[in-house]
Amino acid sequence: MSRIPLINAADTTGERQALLGQIHSAFGATPNMFRAVANSTAALKSMWGSFGALGGGIIPAALGEKIAVAIANRNACEYCLAAHTALGRKAGASSQEMSAAQGGESDDPKTAAALHFALRVVEGRGQIDDADVAQLRNVGFNDEAIVEILAHVALNLFTNYVNVALAVPVDFPGVKLR
């Protein structure tokens, strides 16, 4: 049971209703996480805008979803683990790739470096060192991509904290935390 109400687009008006309509159009439904965040129009605009901006970035969708599942698993966010596993599959990642990413692993050196970096940022609460950034550069990430990976980390921390702190009910096929 969610700790706050889950807002329905039909029960609200204005900008909040319009945003929930955009989200519904994008997903074919309105995921509970967005319905929880809709208690604040500003927070909903921030979250939805971040998803849109990063969706148009240089980090491929499948990599963004792999970063999301690694962070979700680390933060014990069942909601994000389920949602991003499904979205990763939709973005073309295999079940095996998403499972490996959940553990912060990949057979692809570039993906492995991005996952390692993202988890170092989360675990160190941003306190990383030169070697962490150098590892990304060594596998071909440029400064734009490095900053974008950090943006994915920040967005996923936001979504993890919303779902865990507010006990948002999972409305995607469940995935077991490790």
Short mmCIF file of N, CA and C in Angstrom, two decimals, residues 63-173:
data_model
loop_
_atom_site.label_atom_id
_atom_site.label_comp_id
_atom_site.label_asym_id
_atom_site.label_seq_id
_atom_site.Cartn_x
_atom_site.Cartn_y
_atom_site.Cartn_z
N LEU A 63 21.68 0.74 -22.57
CA LEU A 63 22.68 1.00 -21.53
C LEU A 63 22.05 1.78 -20.38
N GLY A 64 21.22 2.75 -20.68
CA GLY A 64 20.53 3.48 -19.63
C GLY A 64 19.71 2.56 -18.74
N GLU A 65 19.04 1.58 -19.35
CA GLU A 65 18.23 0.63 -18.58
C GLU A 65 19.11 -0.31 -17.77
N LYS A 66 20.27 -0.67 -18.29
CA LYS A 66 21.20 -1.52 -17.54
C LYS A 66 21.73 -0.77 -16.32
N ILE A 67 22.05 0.49 -16.50
CA ILE A 67 22.47 1.32 -15.37
C ILE A 67 21.35 1.35 -14.33
N ALA A 68 20.12 1.53 -14.79
CA ALA A 68 18.98 1.62 -13.89
C ALA A 68 18.79 0.35 -13.07
N VAL A 69 18.92 -0.84 -13.70
CA VAL A 69 18.71 -2.07 -12.93
C VAL A 69 19.85 -2.31 -11.94
N ALA A 70 21.06 -1.93 -12.30
CA ALA A 70 22.19 -2.08 -11.36
C ALA A 70 21.95 -1.22 -10.12
N ILE A 71 21.53 0.02 -10.33
CA ILE A 71 21.29 0.93 -9.21
C ILE A 71 20.06 0.48 -8.42
N ALA A 72 19.02 0.04 -9.10
CA ALA A 72 17.81 -0.43 -8.41
C ALA A 72 18.14 -1.61 -7.51
N ASN A 73 18.93 -2.54 -8.04
CA ASN A 73 19.29 -3.70 -7.22
C ASN A 73 20.10 -3.26 -6.00
N ARG A 74 21.05 -2.36 -6.23
CA ARG A 74 21.90 -1.89 -5.13
C ARG A 74 21.08 -1.18 -4.06
N ASN A 75 20.03 -0.46 -4.47
CA ASN A 75 19.19 0.28 -3.53
C ASN A 75 17.96 -0.50 -3.08
N ALA A 76 17.87 -1.77 -3.46
CA ALA A 76 16.74 -2.63 -3.10
C ALA A 76 15.40 -2.01 -3.50
N CYS A 77 15.37 -1.45 -4.71
CA CYS A 77 14.14 -0.86 -5.24
C CYS A 77 13.48 -1.86 -6.19
N GLU A 78 12.53 -2.61 -5.65
CA GLU A 78 11.83 -3.62 -6.45
C GLU A 78 11.07 -2.99 -7.62
N TYR A 79 10.51 -1.80 -7.39
CA TYR A 79 9.75 -1.14 -8.45
C TYR A 79 10.65 -0.85 -9.65
N CYS A 80 11.75 -0.17 -9.41
CA CYS A 80 12.64 0.21 -10.52
C CYS A 80 13.29 -1.00 -11.16
N LEU A 81 13.60 -2.01 -10.37
CA LEU A 81 14.18 -3.22 -10.93
C LEU A 81 13.21 -3.85 -11.92
N ALA A 82 11.94 -3.95 -11.54
CA ALA A 82 10.92 -4.53 -12.41
C ALA A 82 10.70 -3.66 -13.65
N ALA A 83 10.52 -2.37 -13.43
CA ALA A 83 10.22 -1.46 -14.55
C ALA A 83 11.38 -1.41 -15.55
N HIS A 84 12.59 -1.24 -15.07
CA HIS A 84 13.72 -1.08 -15.99
C HIS A 84 14.17 -2.39 -16.63
N THR A 85 13.88 -3.51 -15.97
CA THR A 85 14.13 -4.79 -16.63
C THR A 85 13.21 -4.91 -17.85
N ALA A 86 11.94 -4.57 -17.67
CA ALA A 86 10.99 -4.62 -18.79
C ALA A 86 11.38 -3.62 -19.87
N LEU A 87 11.75 -2.41 -19.47
CA LEU A 87 12.13 -1.38 -20.44
C LEU A 87 13.44 -1.75 -21.16
N GLY A 88 14.35 -2.39 -20.46
CA GLY A 88 15.60 -2.84 -21.08
C GLY A 88 15.35 -3.89 -22.15
N ARG A 89 14.44 -4.79 -21.86
CA ARG A 89 14.07 -5.81 -22.85
C ARG A 89 13.43 -5.14 -24.06
N LYS A 90 12.59 -4.15 -23.80
CA LYS A 90 11.94 -3.41 -24.89
C LYS A 90 12.99 -2.64 -25.72
N ALA A 91 14.08 -2.24 -25.09
CA ALA A 91 15.15 -1.50 -25.78
C ALA A 91 16.11 -2.43 -26.51
N GLY A 92 15.87 -3.74 -26.43
CA GLY A 92 16.69 -4.68 -27.20
C GLY A 92 17.69 -5.49 -26.41
N ALA A 93 17.77 -5.30 -25.10
CA ALA A 93 18.69 -6.09 -24.29
C ALA A 93 18.08 -7.47 -24.02
N SER A 94 18.91 -8.47 -23.98
CA SER A 94 18.43 -9.83 -23.69
C SER A 94 18.15 -9.97 -22.18
N SER A 95 17.42 -11.02 -21.85
CA SER A 95 17.17 -11.33 -20.43
C SER A 95 18.49 -11.55 -19.70
N GLN A 96 19.43 -12.23 -20.37
CA GLN A 96 20.73 -12.51 -19.76
C GLN A 96 21.51 -11.21 -19.52
N GLU A 97 21.46 -10.30 -20.48
CA GLU A 97 22.15 -9.02 -20.32
C GLU A 97 21.56 -8.22 -19.16
N MET A 98 20.24 -8.22 -19.05
CA MET A 98 19.59 -7.47 -17.97
C MET A 98 19.89 -8.12 -16.61
N SER A 99 19.93 -9.43 -16.58
CA SER A 99 20.27 -10.13 -15.33
C SER A 99 21.70 -9.83 -14.91
N ALA A 100 22.62 -9.86 -15.86
CA ALA A 100 24.02 -9.53 -15.56
C ALA A 100 24.14 -8.09 -15.08
N ALA A 101 23.42 -7.18 -15.74
CA ALA A 101 23.47 -5.76 -15.37
C ALA A 101 22.95 -5.55 -13.96
N GLN A 102 21.95 -6.33 -13.58
CA GLN A 102 21.42 -6.24 -12.22
C GLN A 102 22.54 -6.44 -11.20
N GLY A 103 23.48 -7.31 -11.51
CA GLY A 103 24.63 -7.54 -10.64
C GLY A 103 25.80 -6.62 -10.94
N GLY A 104 25.60 -5.64 -11.83
CA GLY A 104 26.66 -4.70 -12.17
C GLY A 104 27.68 -5.27 -13.12
N GLU A 105 27.28 -6.29 -13.90
CA GLU A 105 28.22 -6.97 -14.78
C GLU A 105 27.77 -6.95 -16.23
N SER A 106 28.73 -7.09 -17.14
CA SER A 106 28.45 -7.20 -18.57
C SER A 106 29.66 -7.82 -19.25
N ASP A 107 29.39 -8.60 -20.32
CA ASP A 107 30.48 -9.15 -21.13
C ASP A 107 31.10 -8.08 -22.02
N ASP A 108 30.36 -7.00 -22.26
CA ASP A 108 30.85 -5.90 -23.08
C ASP A 108 31.69 -4.96 -22.20
N PRO A 109 32.95 -4.73 -22.53
CA PRO A 109 33.82 -3.90 -21.68
C PRO A 109 33.29 -2.47 -21.46
N LYS A 110 32.69 -1.89 -22.47
CA LYS A 110 32.19 -0.52 -22.34
C LYS A 110 31.00 -0.48 -21.38
N THR A 111 30.09 -1.43 -21.53
CA THR A 111 28.94 -1.51 -20.62
C THR A 111 29.40 -1.82 -19.20
N ALA A 112 30.34 -2.75 -19.07
CA ALA A 112 30.86 -3.11 -17.75
C ALA A 112 31.47 -1.89 -17.06
N ALA A 113 32.21 -1.08 -17.82
CA ALA A 113 32.82 0.12 -17.24
C ALA A 113 31.76 1.12 -16.79
N ALA A 114 30.72 1.30 -17.58
CA ALA A 114 29.64 2.23 -17.22
C ALA A 114 28.92 1.76 -15.96
N LEU A 115 28.65 0.45 -15.87
CA LEU A 115 27.97 -0.09 -14.70
C LEU A 115 28.85 0.03 -13.46
N HIS A 116 30.13 -0.28 -13.60
CA HIS A 116 31.06 -0.17 -12.48
C HIS A 116 31.10 1.28 -11.99
N PHE A 117 31.21 2.22 -12.93
CA PHE A 117 31.27 3.63 -12.58
C PHE A 117 29.99 4.06 -11.86
N ALA A 118 28.84 3.70 -12.41
CA ALA A 118 27.55 4.10 -11.81
C ALA A 118 27.45 3.57 -10.38
N LEU A 119 27.84 2.34 -10.18
CA LEU A 119 27.75 1.77 -8.83
C LEU A 119 28.78 2.38 -7.89
N ARG A 120 29.95 2.73 -8.39
CA ARG A 120 30.94 3.43 -7.56
C ARG A 120 30.40 4.78 -7.10
N VAL A 121 29.72 5.48 -8.01
CA VAL A 121 29.13 6.77 -7.65
C VAL A 121 28.08 6.58 -6.56
N VAL A 122 27.21 5.58 -6.73
CA VAL A 122 26.16 5.33 -5.74
C VAL A 122 26.77 4.94 -4.40
N GLU A 123 27.66 3.96 -4.43
CA GLU A 123 28.25 3.47 -3.18
C GLU A 123 29.08 4.53 -2.47
N GLY A 124 29.78 5.35 -3.24
CA GLY A 124 30.62 6.39 -2.65
C GLY A 124 29.91 7.71 -2.44
N ARG A 125 28.61 7.73 -2.73
CA ARG A 125 27.81 8.96 -2.63
C ARG A 125 28.50 10.11 -3.37
N GLY A 126 28.99 9.75 -4.57
CA GLY A 126 29.62 10.74 -5.44
C GLY A 126 31.12 10.88 -5.25
N GLN A 127 31.64 10.29 -4.19
CA GLN A 127 33.07 10.40 -3.89
C GLN A 127 33.82 9.33 -4.69
N ILE A 128 34.28 9.71 -5.86
CA ILE A 128 35.05 8.80 -6.72
C ILE A 128 36.44 9.39 -6.90
N ASP A 129 37.28 8.71 -7.67
CA ASP A 129 38.63 9.24 -7.89
C ASP A 129 38.94 9.30 -9.38
N ASP A 130 40.11 9.80 -9.69
CA ASP A 130 40.53 9.97 -11.09
C ASP A 130 40.50 8.66 -11.86
N ALA A 131 40.85 7.57 -11.21
CA ALA A 131 40.88 6.26 -11.88
C ALA A 131 39.50 5.84 -12.36
N ASP A 132 38.46 6.21 -11.62
CA ASP A 132 37.10 5.86 -12.02
C ASP A 132 36.72 6.54 -13.34
N VAL A 133 37.07 7.80 -13.46
CA VAL A 133 36.79 8.53 -14.70
C VAL A 133 37.70 8.03 -15.82
N ALA A 134 38.95 7.77 -15.50
CA ALA A 134 39.90 7.27 -16.51
C ALA A 134 39.43 5.94 -17.09
N GLN A 135 38.87 5.08 -16.26
CA GLN A 135 38.37 3.79 -16.74
C GLN A 135 37.29 4.00 -17.82
N LEU A 136 36.43 4.98 -17.63
CA LEU A 136 35.41 5.27 -18.65
C LEU A 136 36.06 5.78 -19.94
N ARG A 137 37.01 6.67 -19.79
CA ARG A 137 37.68 7.22 -20.99
C ARG A 137 38.44 6.11 -21.73
N ASN A 138 39.03 5.19 -20.98
CA ASN A 138 39.81 4.11 -21.59
C ASN A 138 38.98 3.20 -22.47
N VAL A 139 37.68 3.11 -22.22
CA VAL A 139 36.83 2.25 -23.05
C VAL A 139 36.05 3.05 -24.09
N GLY A 140 36.32 4.36 -24.18
CA GLY A 140 35.74 5.14 -25.25
C GLY A 140 34.65 6.14 -24.89
N PHE A 141 34.36 6.33 -23.62
CA PHE A 141 33.37 7.34 -23.25
C PHE A 141 34.03 8.71 -23.25
N ASN A 142 33.36 9.69 -23.86
CA ASN A 142 33.87 11.06 -23.83
C ASN A 142 33.22 11.81 -22.66
N ASP A 143 33.59 13.07 -22.50
CA ASP A 143 33.11 13.85 -21.36
C ASP A 143 31.58 13.98 -21.38
N GLU A 144 30.99 14.15 -22.56
CA GLU A 144 29.54 14.25 -22.65
C GLU A 144 28.88 12.98 -22.11
N ALA A 145 29.40 11.84 -22.50
CA ALA A 145 28.83 10.57 -22.05
C ALA A 145 29.03 10.37 -20.55
N ILE A 146 30.17 10.79 -20.04
CA ILE A 146 30.45 10.64 -18.60
C ILE A 146 29.44 11.45 -17.79
N VAL A 147 29.21 12.68 -18.20
CA VAL A 147 28.23 13.51 -17.50
C VAL A 147 26.84 12.92 -17.64
N GLU A 148 26.53 12.38 -18.81
CA GLU A 148 25.21 11.79 -19.02
C GLU A 148 25.03 10.53 -18.16
N ILE A 149 26.07 9.74 -17.99
CA ILE A 149 25.98 8.59 -17.08
C ILE A 149 25.64 9.08 -15.67
N LEU A 150 26.30 10.16 -15.25
CA LEU A 150 25.99 10.73 -13.94
C LEU A 150 24.53 11.20 -13.85
N ALA A 151 24.01 11.75 -14.94
CA ALA A 151 22.60 12.16 -14.95
C ALA A 151 21.69 10.95 -14.81
N HIS A 152 22.04 9.83 -15.45
CA HIS A 152 21.26 8.60 -15.28
C HIS A 152 21.31 8.14 -13.82
N VAL A 153 22.48 8.21 -13.22
CA VAL A 153 22.60 7.84 -11.80
C VAL A 153 21.68 8.70 -10.96
N ALA A 154 21.73 10.01 -11.16
CA ALA A 154 20.92 10.92 -10.35
C ALA A 154 19.43 10.66 -10.54
N LEU A 155 18.99 10.48 -11.77
CA LEU A 155 17.57 10.20 -12.01
C LEU A 155 17.16 8.90 -11.35
N ASN A 156 18.01 7.89 -11.44
CA ASN A 156 17.65 6.61 -10.83
C ASN A 156 17.65 6.66 -9.31
N LEU A 157 18.51 7.46 -8.71
CA LEU A 157 18.43 7.65 -7.26
C LEU A 157 17.10 8.30 -6.89
N PHE A 158 16.67 9.29 -7.66
CA PHE A 158 15.39 9.96 -7.43
C PHE A 158 14.26 8.94 -7.50
N THR A 159 14.22 8.16 -8.57
CA THR A 159 13.12 7.20 -8.71
C THR A 159 13.19 6.10 -7.66
N ASN A 160 14.38 5.61 -7.35
CA ASN A 160 14.51 4.59 -6.30
C ASN A 160 13.99 5.11 -4.97
N TYR A 161 14.40 6.31 -4.62
CA TYR A 161 14.00 6.86 -3.33
C TYR A 161 12.49 7.10 -3.26
N VAL A 162 11.91 7.57 -4.34
CA VAL A 162 10.45 7.76 -4.38
C VAL A 162 9.76 6.42 -4.12
N ASN A 163 10.16 5.40 -4.86
CA ASN A 163 9.46 4.12 -4.78
C ASN A 163 9.68 3.40 -3.46
N VAL A 164 10.89 3.45 -2.94
CA VAL A 164 11.17 2.78 -1.67
C VAL A 164 10.55 3.56 -0.51
N ALA A 165 10.81 4.85 -0.45
CA ALA A 165 10.33 5.65 0.68
C ALA A 165 8.80 5.72 0.74
N LEU A 166 8.16 5.75 -0.42
CA LEU A 166 6.70 5.89 -0.45
C LEU A 166 5.98 4.56 -0.64
N ALA A 167 6.73 3.45 -0.69
CA ALA A 167 6.15 2.11 -0.84
C ALA A 167 5.19 2.03 -2.02
N VAL A 168 5.65 2.51 -3.16
CA VAL A 168 4.82 2.51 -4.37
C VAL A 168 4.63 1.07 -4.84
N PRO A 169 3.38 0.64 -5.04
CA PRO A 169 3.12 -0.74 -5.50
C PRO A 169 3.68 -0.99 -6.91
N VAL A 170 4.36 -2.11 -7.06
CA VAL A 170 4.95 -2.48 -8.34
C VAL A 170 3.84 -2.89 -9.32
N ASP A 171 3.86 -2.27 -10.48
CA ASP A 171 2.85 -2.59 -11.52
C ASP A 171 3.52 -3.02 -12.82
N PHE A 172 4.70 -3.62 -12.72
CA PHE A 172 5.44 -4.24 -13.82
C PHE A 172 5.69 -5.69 -13.39
N PRO A 173 5.99 -6.58 -14.34
CA PRO A 173 6.31 -7.96 -13.94
C PRO A 173 7.49 -7.98 -12.96
#
